[in-house]
Short mmCIF file of C-alpha atoms in Angstrom, two decimals:
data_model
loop_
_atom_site.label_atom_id
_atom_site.label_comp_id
_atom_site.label_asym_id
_atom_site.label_seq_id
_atom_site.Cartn_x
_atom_site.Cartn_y
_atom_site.Cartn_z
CA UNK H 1 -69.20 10.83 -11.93
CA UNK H 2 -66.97 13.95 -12.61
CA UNK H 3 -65.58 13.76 -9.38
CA UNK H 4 -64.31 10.21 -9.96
CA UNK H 5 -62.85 11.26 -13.39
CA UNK H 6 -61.35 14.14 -11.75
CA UNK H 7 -59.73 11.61 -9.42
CA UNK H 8 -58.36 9.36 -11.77
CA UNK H 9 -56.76 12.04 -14.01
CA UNK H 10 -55.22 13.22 -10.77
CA UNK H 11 -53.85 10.41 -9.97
CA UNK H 12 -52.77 9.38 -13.54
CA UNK H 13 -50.88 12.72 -13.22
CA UNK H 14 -49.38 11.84 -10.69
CA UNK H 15 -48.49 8.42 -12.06
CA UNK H 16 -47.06 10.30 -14.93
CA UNK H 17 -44.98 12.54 -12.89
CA UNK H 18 -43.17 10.13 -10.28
CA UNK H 19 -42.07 7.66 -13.26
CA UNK H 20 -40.51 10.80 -14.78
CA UNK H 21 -38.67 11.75 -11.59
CA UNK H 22 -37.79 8.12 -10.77
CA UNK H 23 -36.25 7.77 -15.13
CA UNK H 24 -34.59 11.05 -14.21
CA UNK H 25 -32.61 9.73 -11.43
CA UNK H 26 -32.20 6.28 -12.56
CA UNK H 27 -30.66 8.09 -16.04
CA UNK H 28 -29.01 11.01 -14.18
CA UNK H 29 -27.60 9.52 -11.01
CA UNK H 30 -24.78 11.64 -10.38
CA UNK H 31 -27.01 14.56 -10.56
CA UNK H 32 -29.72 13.31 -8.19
CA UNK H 33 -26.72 12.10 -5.51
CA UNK H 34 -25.14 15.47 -6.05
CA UNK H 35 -28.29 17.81 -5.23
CA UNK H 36 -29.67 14.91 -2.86
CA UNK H 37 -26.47 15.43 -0.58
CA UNK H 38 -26.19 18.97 -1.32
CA UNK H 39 -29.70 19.39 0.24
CA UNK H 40 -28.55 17.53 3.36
CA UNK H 41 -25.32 18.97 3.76
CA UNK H 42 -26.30 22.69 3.69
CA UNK H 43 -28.80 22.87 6.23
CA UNK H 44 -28.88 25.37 8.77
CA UNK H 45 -27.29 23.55 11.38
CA UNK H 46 -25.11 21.45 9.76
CA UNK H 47 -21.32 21.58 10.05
CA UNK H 48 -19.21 22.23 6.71
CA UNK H 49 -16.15 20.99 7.97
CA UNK H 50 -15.82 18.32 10.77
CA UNK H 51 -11.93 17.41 12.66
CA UNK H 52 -11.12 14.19 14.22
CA UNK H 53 -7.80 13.28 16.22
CA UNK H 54 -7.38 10.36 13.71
CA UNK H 55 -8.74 8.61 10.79
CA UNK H 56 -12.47 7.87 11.07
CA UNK H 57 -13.08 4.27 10.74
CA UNK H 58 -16.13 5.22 8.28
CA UNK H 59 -13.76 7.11 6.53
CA UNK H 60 -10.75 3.82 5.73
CA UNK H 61 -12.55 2.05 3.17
CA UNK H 62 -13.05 5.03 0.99
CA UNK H 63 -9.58 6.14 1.43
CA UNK H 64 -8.37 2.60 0.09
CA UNK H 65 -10.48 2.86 -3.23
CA UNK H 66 -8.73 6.35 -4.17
CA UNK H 67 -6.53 6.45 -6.97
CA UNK H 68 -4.52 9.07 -5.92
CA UNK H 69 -3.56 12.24 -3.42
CA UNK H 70 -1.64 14.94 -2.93
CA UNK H 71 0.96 15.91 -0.56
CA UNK H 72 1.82 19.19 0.47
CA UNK H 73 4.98 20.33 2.11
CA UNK H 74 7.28 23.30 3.11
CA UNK H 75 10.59 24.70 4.36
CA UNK H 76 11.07 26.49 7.28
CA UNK H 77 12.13 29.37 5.58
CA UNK H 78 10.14 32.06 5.22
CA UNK H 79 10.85 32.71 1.31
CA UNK H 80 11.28 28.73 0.92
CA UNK H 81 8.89 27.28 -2.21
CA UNK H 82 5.98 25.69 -1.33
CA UNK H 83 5.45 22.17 -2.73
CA UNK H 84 2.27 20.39 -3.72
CA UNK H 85 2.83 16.99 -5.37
CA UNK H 86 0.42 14.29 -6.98
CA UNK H 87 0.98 10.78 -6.00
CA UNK H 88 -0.62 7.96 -7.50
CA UNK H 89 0.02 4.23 -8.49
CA UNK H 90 -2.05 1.28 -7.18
CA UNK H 91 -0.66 -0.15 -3.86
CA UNK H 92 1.64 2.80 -2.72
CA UNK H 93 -0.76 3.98 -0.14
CA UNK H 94 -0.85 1.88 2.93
CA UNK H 95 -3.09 2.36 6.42
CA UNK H 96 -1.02 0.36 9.69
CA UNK H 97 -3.67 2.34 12.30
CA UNK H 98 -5.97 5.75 12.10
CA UNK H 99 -3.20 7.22 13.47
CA UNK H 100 -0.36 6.10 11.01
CA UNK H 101 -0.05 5.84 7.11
CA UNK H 102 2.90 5.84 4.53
CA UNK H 103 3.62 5.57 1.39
CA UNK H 104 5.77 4.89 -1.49
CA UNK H 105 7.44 7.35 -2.28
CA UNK H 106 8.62 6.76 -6.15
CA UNK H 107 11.79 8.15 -8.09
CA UNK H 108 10.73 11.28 -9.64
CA UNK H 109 12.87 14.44 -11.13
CA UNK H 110 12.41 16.12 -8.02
CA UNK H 111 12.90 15.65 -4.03
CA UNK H 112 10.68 18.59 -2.17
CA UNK H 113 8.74 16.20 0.05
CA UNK H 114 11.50 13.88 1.23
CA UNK H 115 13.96 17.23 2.01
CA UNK H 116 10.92 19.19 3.68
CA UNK H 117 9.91 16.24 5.91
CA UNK H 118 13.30 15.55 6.74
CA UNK H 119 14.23 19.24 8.20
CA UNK H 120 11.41 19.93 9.63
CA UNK H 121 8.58 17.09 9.69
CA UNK H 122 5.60 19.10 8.50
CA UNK H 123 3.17 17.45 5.95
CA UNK H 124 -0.19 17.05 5.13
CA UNK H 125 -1.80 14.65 2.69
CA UNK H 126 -5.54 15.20 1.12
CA UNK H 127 -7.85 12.57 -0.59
CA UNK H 128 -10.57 13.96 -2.78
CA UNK H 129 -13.52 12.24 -4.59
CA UNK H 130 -14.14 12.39 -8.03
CA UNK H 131 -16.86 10.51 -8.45
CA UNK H 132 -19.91 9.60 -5.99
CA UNK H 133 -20.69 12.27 -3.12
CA UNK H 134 -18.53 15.08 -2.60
CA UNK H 135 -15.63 14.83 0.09
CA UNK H 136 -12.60 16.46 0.63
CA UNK H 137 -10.21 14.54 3.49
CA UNK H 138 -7.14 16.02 4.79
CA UNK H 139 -4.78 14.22 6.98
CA UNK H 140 -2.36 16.45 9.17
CA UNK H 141 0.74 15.09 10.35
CA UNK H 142 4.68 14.49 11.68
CA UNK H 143 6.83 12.95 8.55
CA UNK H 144 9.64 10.52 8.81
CA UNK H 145 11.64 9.43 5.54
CA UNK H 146 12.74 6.03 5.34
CA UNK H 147 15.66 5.58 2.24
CA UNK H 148 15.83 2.52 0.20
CA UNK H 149 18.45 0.60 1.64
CA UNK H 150 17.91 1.32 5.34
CA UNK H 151 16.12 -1.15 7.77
CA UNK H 152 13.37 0.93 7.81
CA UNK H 153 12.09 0.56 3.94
CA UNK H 154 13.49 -3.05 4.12
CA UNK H 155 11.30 -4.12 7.23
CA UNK H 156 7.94 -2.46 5.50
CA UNK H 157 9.10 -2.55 1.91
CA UNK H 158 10.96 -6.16 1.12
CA UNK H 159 12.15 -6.23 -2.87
CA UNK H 160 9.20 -8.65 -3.68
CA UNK H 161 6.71 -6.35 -2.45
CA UNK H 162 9.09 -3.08 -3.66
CA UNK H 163 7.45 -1.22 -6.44
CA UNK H 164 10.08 -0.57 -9.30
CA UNK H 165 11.99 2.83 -8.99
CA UNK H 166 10.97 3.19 -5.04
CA UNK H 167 13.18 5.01 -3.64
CA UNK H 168 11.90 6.10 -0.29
CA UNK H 169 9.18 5.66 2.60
CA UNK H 170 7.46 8.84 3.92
CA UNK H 171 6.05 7.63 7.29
CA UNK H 172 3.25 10.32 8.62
CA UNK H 173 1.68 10.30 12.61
CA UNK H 174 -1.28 11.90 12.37
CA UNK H 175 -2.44 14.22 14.81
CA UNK H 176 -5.50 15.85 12.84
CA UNK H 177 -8.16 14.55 10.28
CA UNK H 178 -10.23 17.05 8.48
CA UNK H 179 -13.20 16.29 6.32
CA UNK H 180 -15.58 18.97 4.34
CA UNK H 181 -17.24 19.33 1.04
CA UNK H 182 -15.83 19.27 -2.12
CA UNK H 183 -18.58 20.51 -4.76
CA UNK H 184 -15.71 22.45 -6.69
CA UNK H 185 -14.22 19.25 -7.56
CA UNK H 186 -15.26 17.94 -10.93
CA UNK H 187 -16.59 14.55 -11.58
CA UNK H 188 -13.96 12.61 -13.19
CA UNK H 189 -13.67 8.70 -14.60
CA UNK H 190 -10.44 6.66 -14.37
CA UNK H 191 -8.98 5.25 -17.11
CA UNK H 192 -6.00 3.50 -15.66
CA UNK H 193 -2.28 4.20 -14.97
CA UNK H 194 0.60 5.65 -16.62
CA UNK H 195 2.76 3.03 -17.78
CA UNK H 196 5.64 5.31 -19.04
CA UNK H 197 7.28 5.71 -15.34
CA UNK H 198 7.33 2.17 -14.69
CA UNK H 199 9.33 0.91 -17.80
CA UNK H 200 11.73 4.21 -17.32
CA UNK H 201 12.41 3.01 -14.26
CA UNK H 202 12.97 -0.49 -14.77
CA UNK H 203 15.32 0.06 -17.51
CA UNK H 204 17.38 1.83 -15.14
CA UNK H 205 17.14 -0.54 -12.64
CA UNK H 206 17.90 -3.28 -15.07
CA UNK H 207 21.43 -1.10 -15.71
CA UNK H 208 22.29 -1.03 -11.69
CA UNK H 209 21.79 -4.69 -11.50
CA UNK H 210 23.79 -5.93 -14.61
CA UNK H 211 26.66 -3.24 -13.72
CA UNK H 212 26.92 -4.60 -9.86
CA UNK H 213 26.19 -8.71 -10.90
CA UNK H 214 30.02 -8.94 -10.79
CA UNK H 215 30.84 -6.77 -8.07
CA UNK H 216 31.39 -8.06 -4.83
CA UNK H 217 29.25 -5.59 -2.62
CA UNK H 218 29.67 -7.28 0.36
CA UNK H 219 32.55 -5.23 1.45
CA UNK H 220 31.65 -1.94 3.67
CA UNK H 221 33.90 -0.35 1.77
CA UNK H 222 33.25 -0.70 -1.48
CA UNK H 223 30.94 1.55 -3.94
CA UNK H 224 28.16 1.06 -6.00
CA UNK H 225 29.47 1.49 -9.78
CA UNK H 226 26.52 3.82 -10.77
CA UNK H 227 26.19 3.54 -14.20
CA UNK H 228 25.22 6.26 -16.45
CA UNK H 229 21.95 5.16 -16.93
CA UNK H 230 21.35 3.36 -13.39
CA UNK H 231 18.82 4.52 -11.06
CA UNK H 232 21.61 4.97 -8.19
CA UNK H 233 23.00 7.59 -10.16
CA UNK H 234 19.53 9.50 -11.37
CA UNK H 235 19.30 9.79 -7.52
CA UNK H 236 22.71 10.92 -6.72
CA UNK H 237 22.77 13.98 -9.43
CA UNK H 238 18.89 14.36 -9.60
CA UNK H 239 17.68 13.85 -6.31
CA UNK H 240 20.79 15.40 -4.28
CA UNK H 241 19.20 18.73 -3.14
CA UNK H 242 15.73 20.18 -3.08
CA UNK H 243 15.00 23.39 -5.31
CA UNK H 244 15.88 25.44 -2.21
CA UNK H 245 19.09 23.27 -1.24
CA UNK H 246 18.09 21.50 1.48
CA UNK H 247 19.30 17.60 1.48
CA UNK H 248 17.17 15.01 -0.44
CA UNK H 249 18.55 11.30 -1.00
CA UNK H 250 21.23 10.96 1.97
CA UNK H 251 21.92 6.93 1.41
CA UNK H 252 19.94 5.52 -1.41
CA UNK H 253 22.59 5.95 -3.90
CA UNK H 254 25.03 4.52 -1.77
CA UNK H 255 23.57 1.64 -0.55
CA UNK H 256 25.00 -1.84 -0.88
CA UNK H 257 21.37 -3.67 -1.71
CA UNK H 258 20.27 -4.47 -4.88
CA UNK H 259 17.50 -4.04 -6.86
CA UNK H 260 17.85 -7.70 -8.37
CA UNK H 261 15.28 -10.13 -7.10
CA UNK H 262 14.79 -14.22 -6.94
CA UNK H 263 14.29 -15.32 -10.83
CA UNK H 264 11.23 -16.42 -10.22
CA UNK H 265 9.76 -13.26 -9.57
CA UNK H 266 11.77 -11.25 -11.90
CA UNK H 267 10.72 -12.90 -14.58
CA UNK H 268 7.29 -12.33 -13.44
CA UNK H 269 7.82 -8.50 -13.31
CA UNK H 270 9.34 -8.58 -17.05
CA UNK H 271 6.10 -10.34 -18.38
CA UNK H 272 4.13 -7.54 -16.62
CA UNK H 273 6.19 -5.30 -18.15
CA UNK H 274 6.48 -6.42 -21.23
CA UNK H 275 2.72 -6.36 -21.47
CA UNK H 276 2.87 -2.82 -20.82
CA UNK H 277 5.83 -2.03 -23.10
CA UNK H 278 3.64 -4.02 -26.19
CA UNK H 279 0.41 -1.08 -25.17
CA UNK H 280 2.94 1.89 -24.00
CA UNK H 281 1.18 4.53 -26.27
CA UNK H 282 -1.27 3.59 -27.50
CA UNK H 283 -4.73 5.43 -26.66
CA UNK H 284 -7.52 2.90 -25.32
CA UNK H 285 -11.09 4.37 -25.69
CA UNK H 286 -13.76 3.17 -23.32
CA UNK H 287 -17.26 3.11 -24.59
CA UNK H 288 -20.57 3.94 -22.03
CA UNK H 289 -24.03 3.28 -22.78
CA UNK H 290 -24.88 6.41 -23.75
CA UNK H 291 -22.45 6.33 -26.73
CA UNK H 292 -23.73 3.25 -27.53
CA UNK H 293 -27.00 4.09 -27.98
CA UNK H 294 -25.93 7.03 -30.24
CA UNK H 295 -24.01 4.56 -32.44
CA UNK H 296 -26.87 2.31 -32.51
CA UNK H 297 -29.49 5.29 -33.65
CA UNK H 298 -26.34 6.83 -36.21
CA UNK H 299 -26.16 2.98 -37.35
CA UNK H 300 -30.71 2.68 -37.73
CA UNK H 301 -30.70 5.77 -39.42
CA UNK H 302 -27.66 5.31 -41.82
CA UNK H 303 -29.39 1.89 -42.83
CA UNK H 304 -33.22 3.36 -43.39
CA UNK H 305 -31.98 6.17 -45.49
CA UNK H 306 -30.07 3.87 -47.77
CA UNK H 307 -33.20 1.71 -48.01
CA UNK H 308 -35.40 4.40 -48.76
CA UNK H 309 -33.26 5.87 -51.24
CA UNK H 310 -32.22 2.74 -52.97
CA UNK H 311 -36.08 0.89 -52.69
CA UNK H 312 -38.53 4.29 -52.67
CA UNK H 313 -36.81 6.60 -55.14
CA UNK H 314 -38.35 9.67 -54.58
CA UNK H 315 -39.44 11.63 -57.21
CA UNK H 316 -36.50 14.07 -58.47
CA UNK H 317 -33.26 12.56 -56.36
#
């Protein structure tokens, strides 16, 4: 009779203690995936880093979810600065083969990866999770730059498919893949996307088009009229040189196309901008369960104190 007793409180124990495991994980998941995989991936034997010739094929739908990535480029000089740049934006990233990506490369106030890549092809692009299991991709490659304007963008990058204030194509072959941890990186939770870059850039594009609408272009040897605020001329003073002088837009700024578009889809690209214009600034606060519950108790608690207090009147309040 003990012995069965014994044997039940054992194994009501043990009841106890795999619900409490199983609640941990189910409340704590990024903990449990984090020290599950950490188990795995440091076992004796295991490799930490692991190089391919190309892309993985395991590896192509996780690269398409990221939100962003970093490039990383240099000069051949030896006291040449080193650049490191974030890229993000929905849609600029684009897989033809495991063996060749671009991107779109959009107007910013500087030009280090297009005048690297174009003197001496070196470039390397890493992917990095921040949420789910730790991984840290690097893709190794040979750069080409493709300007607005030139077949090249046109062919891969028509102006219905051209993200506003494109001004380039960085084109990499890849002739190395690494993959290894990345328990250093912190989990992080997107929010969403910049929309200040986009509007800047529209506005100028908006001044190219309405200063060349009455411009016949057509004629190799006419110019572009590159208004003050236009995005022809950001590139042609901004854009001109890298910080160590080595060319950066060659033909961009000089190029007869236009940014303009068929009506129809311009005025789709104003409403979608104009949405973003109308919540430019303004800070949107997402709300997770666990804050909700907190409100909830703050909310339970607020009310039964008032109750007590205004029903019970304790003696001496």
């Amino acid at each position: 009779m003990y012995e069965f007793k014994q044997r039940d409180i054992l194994k009501t124990d043990f009841t106890s203690c795999y619900m409490t495991v199983l609640l941990h994980i189910l409340l704590q998941p990024r903990a449990a995936v984090s020290a599950l995989s950490e188990e795995a991936y440091f076992q004796p034997n295991s490799t930490m880093v692991k190089y391919y010739d190309s892309i993985p094929d395991f590896l192509l739908p996780w690269i398409e979810k990221q939100k962003m990535f970093w490039v990383a480029t240099a000069p051949l000089t030896g006291d040449g600065l080193v650049n490191v740049s974030p890229k993000g934006m929905t849609g600029t990233f684009h897989i033809i083969n495991t063996s060749k990506v671009w991107y779109e490369d959009l107007t910013g106030s500087g030009i280090e990866t297009v005048a690297h890549v174009r003197e001496n092809g070196r470039i390397t692009v890493l992917f990095h999770a921040f949420e789910g299991p730790p991984r840290i991709c690097r893709m190794y490659g040979r750069g080409t730059v493709h300007e607005f304007g030139t077949p090249e963008y046109d062919q891969l990058l028509p102006l219905e498919k051209r993200k506003v204030g494109s001004r380039s194509i960085v084109m990499l072959d890849i002739f190395k893949v690494g993959i290894s941890c990345g328990y250093a990186v912190p989990f992080m939770e997107y929010k969403g996307e910049r929309n200040r870059l986009v509007l800047d850039l529209y506005k100028a594009e908006v001044a190219d088009v309405d200063a060349e609408k009455d411009l016949d272009l057509s004629s190799p040897s006419s110019e572009p009229p590159l208004p003050t605020t236009g995005l022809k001329r950001y590139w042609s003073f901004r854009n001109a040189t890298s910080l160590d002088g080595l060319p950066g837009m060659l033909v961009g700024h000089q190029s007869h196309k236009t940014f303009a578009m068929p009506e129809p889809i311009q005025a789709r690209r104003r409403e979608d901008l104009e949405d973003l214009e109308a919540v430019s600034g303004k800070v949107i606060f997402k709300v997770g369960v666990e804050e909700l519950k907190f409100i909830a108790a703050f909310l339970a608690g607020a009310m039964i104190s008032t109750s007590y207090f205004k029903y019970v009147k304790p003696r001496g309040w």
